[in-house]
mmCIF file of C-alpha atoms in Angstrom:
data_model
loop_
_atom_site.group_PDB
_atom_site.id
_atom_site.type_symbol
_atom_site.label_atom_id
_atom_site.label_comp_id
_atom_site.label_asym_id
_atom_site.label_seq_id
_atom_site.Cartn_x
_atom_site.Cartn_y
_atom_site.Cartn_z
ATOM 1 C CA MET A 148 0.000 0.000 0.000
ATOM 2 C CA ASN A 149 1.478 3.344 -0.998
ATOM 3 C CA GLN A 150 1.761 6.408 1.194
ATOM 4 C CA ALA A 151 -1.216 8.209 -0.344
ATOM 5 C CA THR A 152 -3.558 5.289 0.246
ATOM 6 C CA LYS A 153 -2.341 4.824 3.821
ATOM 7 C CA ALA A 154 -2.822 8.513 4.582
ATOM 8 C CA ALA A 155 -6.339 8.467 3.135
ATOM 9 C CA MET A 156 -7.198 5.333 5.112
ATOM 10 C CA TYR A 157 -5.929 6.892 8.344
ATOM 11 C CA SER A 158 -8.068 9.974 7.753
ATOM 12 C CA ALA A 159 -11.068 7.858 6.796
ATOM 13 C CA LEU A 160 -10.946 5.222 9.512
ATOM 14 C CA LEU A 161 -9.410 7.011 12.487
ATOM 15 C CA ILE A 162 -10.038 10.734 12.684
ATOM 16 C CA PRO A 163 -9.880 13.569 10.183
ATOM 17 C CA GLY A 164 -6.372 14.963 9.939
ATOM 18 C CA TRP A 165 -4.668 11.746 10.975
ATOM 19 C CA GLY A 166 -3.516 11.117 7.410
ATOM 20 C CA GLN A 167 -1.903 14.546 7.355
ATOM 21 C CA PHE A 168 -0.173 13.734 10.655
ATOM 22 C CA TYR A 169 1.068 10.492 9.084
ATOM 23 C CA LEU A 170 2.562 12.533 6.242
ATOM 24 C CA LYS A 171 4.175 14.866 8.819
ATOM 25 C CA ARG A 172 1.999 17.849 7.866
ATOM 26 C CA TYR A 173 0.926 18.651 11.416
ATOM 27 C CA LYS A 174 -0.545 22.125 10.894
ATOM 28 C CA ARG A 175 -2.586 20.877 7.986
ATOM 29 C CA GLY A 176 -3.821 17.977 10.097
ATOM 30 C CA LEU A 177 -4.898 20.342 12.855
ATOM 31 C CA VAL A 178 -6.923 22.336 10.323
ATOM 32 C CA PHE A 179 -9.082 19.236 9.838
ATOM 33 C CA LEU A 180 -8.935 17.831 13.364
ATOM 34 C CA LEU A 181 -9.874 20.867 15.460
ATOM 35 C CA PRO A 182 -13.183 21.761 13.761
ATOM 36 C CA VAL A 183 -14.315 18.136 13.874
ATOM 37 C CA LEU A 184 -13.452 17.887 17.577
ATOM 38 C CA ALA A 185 -15.274 21.148 18.289
ATOM 39 C CA GLY A 186 -18.338 19.963 16.363
ATOM 40 C CA THR A 187 -18.292 16.618 18.135
ATOM 41 C CA LEU A 188 -18.128 18.354 21.513
ATOM 42 C CA ILE A 189 -21.086 20.559 20.584
ATOM 43 C CA LEU A 190 -23.127 17.539 19.472
ATOM 44 C CA THR A 191 -22.199 15.678 22.649
ATOM 45 C CA TRP A 192 -23.196 18.662 24.763
ATOM 46 C CA MET A 193 -26.573 18.852 23.006
ATOM 47 C CA VAL A 194 -27.273 15.164 23.642
ATOM 48 C CA VAL A 195 -26.066 15.251 27.261
ATOM 49 C CA ARG A 196 -28.182 18.323 27.959
ATOM 50 C CA ALA A 197 -31.206 16.578 26.455
ATOM 51 C CA GLY A 198 -30.480 13.506 28.582
ATOM 52 C CA ALA A 199 -30.233 15.629 31.723
ATOM 53 C CA ASN A 200 -33.561 17.255 30.876
ATOM 54 C CA MET A 201 -35.058 13.813 30.371
ATOM 55 C CA ILE A 202 -33.876 12.668 33.783
ATOM 56 C CA LYS A 203 -35.214 15.830 35.444
ATOM 57 C CA ALA A 204 -38.585 15.547 33.718
ATOM 58 C CA ALA A 205 -39.046 11.820 34.271
ATOM 59 C CA PRO A 206 -42.268 11.483 36.266
ATOM 60 C CA PHE A 207 -41.677 7.835 37.033
ATOM 61 C CA LYS A 208 -42.197 6.108 40.328
ATOM 62 C CA LYS A 209 -40.465 2.879 41.206
ATOM 63 C CA GLY A 210 -42.267 -0.135 39.726
ATOM 64 C CA THR A 211 -44.684 1.895 37.572
ATOM 65 C CA ILE A 212 -42.597 2.393 34.433
ATOM 66 C CA GLN A 213 -44.386 1.677 31.178
ATOM 67 C CA LEU A 214 -42.834 1.747 27.731
ATOM 68 C CA SER A 215 -45.357 4.239 26.404
ATOM 69 C CA HIS A 216 -44.503 6.709 29.197
ATOM 70 C CA VAL A 217 -40.788 6.300 28.575
ATOM 71 C CA MET A 218 -41.207 6.901 24.831
ATOM 72 C CA GLU A 219 -43.340 9.956 25.534
ATOM 73 C CA VAL A 220 -40.660 11.479 27.776
ATOM 74 C CA VAL A 221 -37.888 10.649 25.284
ATOM 75 C CA LEU A 222 -39.762 12.224 22.368
ATOM 76 C CA LYS A 223 -40.608 15.302 24.409
ATOM 77 C CA THR A 224 -36.969 15.653 25.424
ATOM 78 C CA PHE A 225 -35.584 15.280 21.922
ATOM 79 C CA ARG A 226 -37.903 18.032 20.762
ATOM 80 C CA THR A 227 -35.804 20.352 22.911
ATOM 81 C CA ILE A 228 -32.803 19.722 20.635
ATOM 82 C CA ASP A 229 -32.698 22.195 17.777
ATOM 83 C CA LEU A 230 -32.725 19.726 14.905
ATOM 84 C CA PHE A 231 -31.531 22.266 12.331
ATOM 85 C CA TYR A 232 -28.293 22.990 14.195
ATOM 86 C CA PHE A 233 -27.808 19.337 15.058
ATOM 87 C CA LEU A 234 -28.072 18.242 11.417
ATOM 88 C CA LEU A 235 -26.017 21.217 10.234
ATOM 89 C CA MET A 236 -23.229 20.252 12.628
ATOM 90 C CA LEU A 237 -23.355 16.624 11.434
ATOM 91 C CA LEU A 238 -23.193 17.786 7.822
ATOM 92 C CA LEU A 239 -20.207 20.045 8.493
ATOM 93 C CA ILE A 240 -18.370 17.246 10.274
ATOM 94 C CA ALA A 241 -19.048 14.880 7.354
ATOM 95 C CA VAL A 242 -17.861 17.435 4.783
ATOM 96 C CA ILE A 243 -14.662 18.171 6.708
ATOM 97 C CA TRP A 244 -14.047 14.439 7.127
ATOM 98 C CA ILE A 245 -14.419 13.806 3.396
ATOM 99 C CA LEU A 246 -12.183 16.773 2.566
ATOM 100 C CA SER A 247 -9.581 15.381 4.966
ATOM 101 C CA ILE A 248 -9.585 12.034 3.165
ATOM 102 C CA VAL A 249 -9.247 13.626 -0.269
ATOM 103 C CA ASP A 250 -6.549 16.030 0.929
ATOM 104 C CA ALA A 251 -4.536 13.253 2.576
ATOM 105 C CA TYR A 252 -4.653 11.183 -0.604
ATOM 106 C CA GLN A 253 -3.619 14.084 -2.824
ATOM 107 C CA LEU A 254 -0.904 15.157 -0.400
ATOM 108 C CA GLY A 255 0.426 11.596 -0.273
ATOM 109 C CA ASN A 256 0.563 11.485 -4.070
ATOM 110 C CA GLN A 257 2.439 14.790 -4.176
ATOM 111 C CA ILE A 258 5.014 13.562 -1.687
ATOM 112 C CA THR A 259 5.603 10.203 -3.375
ATOM 113 C CA THR A 260 5.759 11.697 -6.873
ATOM 114 C CA VAL A 261 9.192 13.295 -6.982
ATOM 115 C CA PRO A 262 9.536 15.492 -10.038
ATOM 116 C CA THR A 263 12.495 14.525 -12.178
ATOM 117 C CA THR A 264 14.345 17.045 -14.286
ATOM 118 C CA GLY A 265 16.523 16.453 -17.299
ATOM 119 C CA ALA A 266 19.669 16.908 -15.160
ATOM 120 C CA ASP A 267 18.532 14.173 -12.760
ATOM 121 C CA GLN A 268 17.960 11.745 -15.619
ATOM 122 C CA GLU A 269 21.331 12.452 -17.213
ATOM 123 C CA SER A 270 23.265 11.985 -13.982
ATOM 124 C CA SER A 271 21.538 8.680 -13.274
ATOM 125 C CA SER A 272 22.325 7.295 -16.748
ATOM 126 C CA ASP A 273 26.032 8.307 -16.785
ATOM 127 C CA PRO A 274 28.348 5.388 -15.964
ATOM 128 C CA VAL A 275 30.749 6.057 -13.147
#
């Protein structure tokens, strides 16, 4: 497996920017990693806040829990999440992730493809 494919796989399967780190382009990797981490933290905060609201609003007494009541509380709680911002954040994370994969692959190809000039070719063909 060549360097470009490895870098793209690292960015695809691990985290965005990891392929750039593999290619020793740390600043470029951070450009992809930091926004995805920030978006993930925001999404996590939204879900945790909704879960905390669900626990606070749960009108359950021990031994009287019914599935219909649980589903009602869960649906009511998830309505508190602003779905537009949630989906927008997921979309941005996906776009950055895909861009990270493409960038890592292209960067890997640029690094492995060493441009040869006419002088390089002549010196390699001259017998010593």
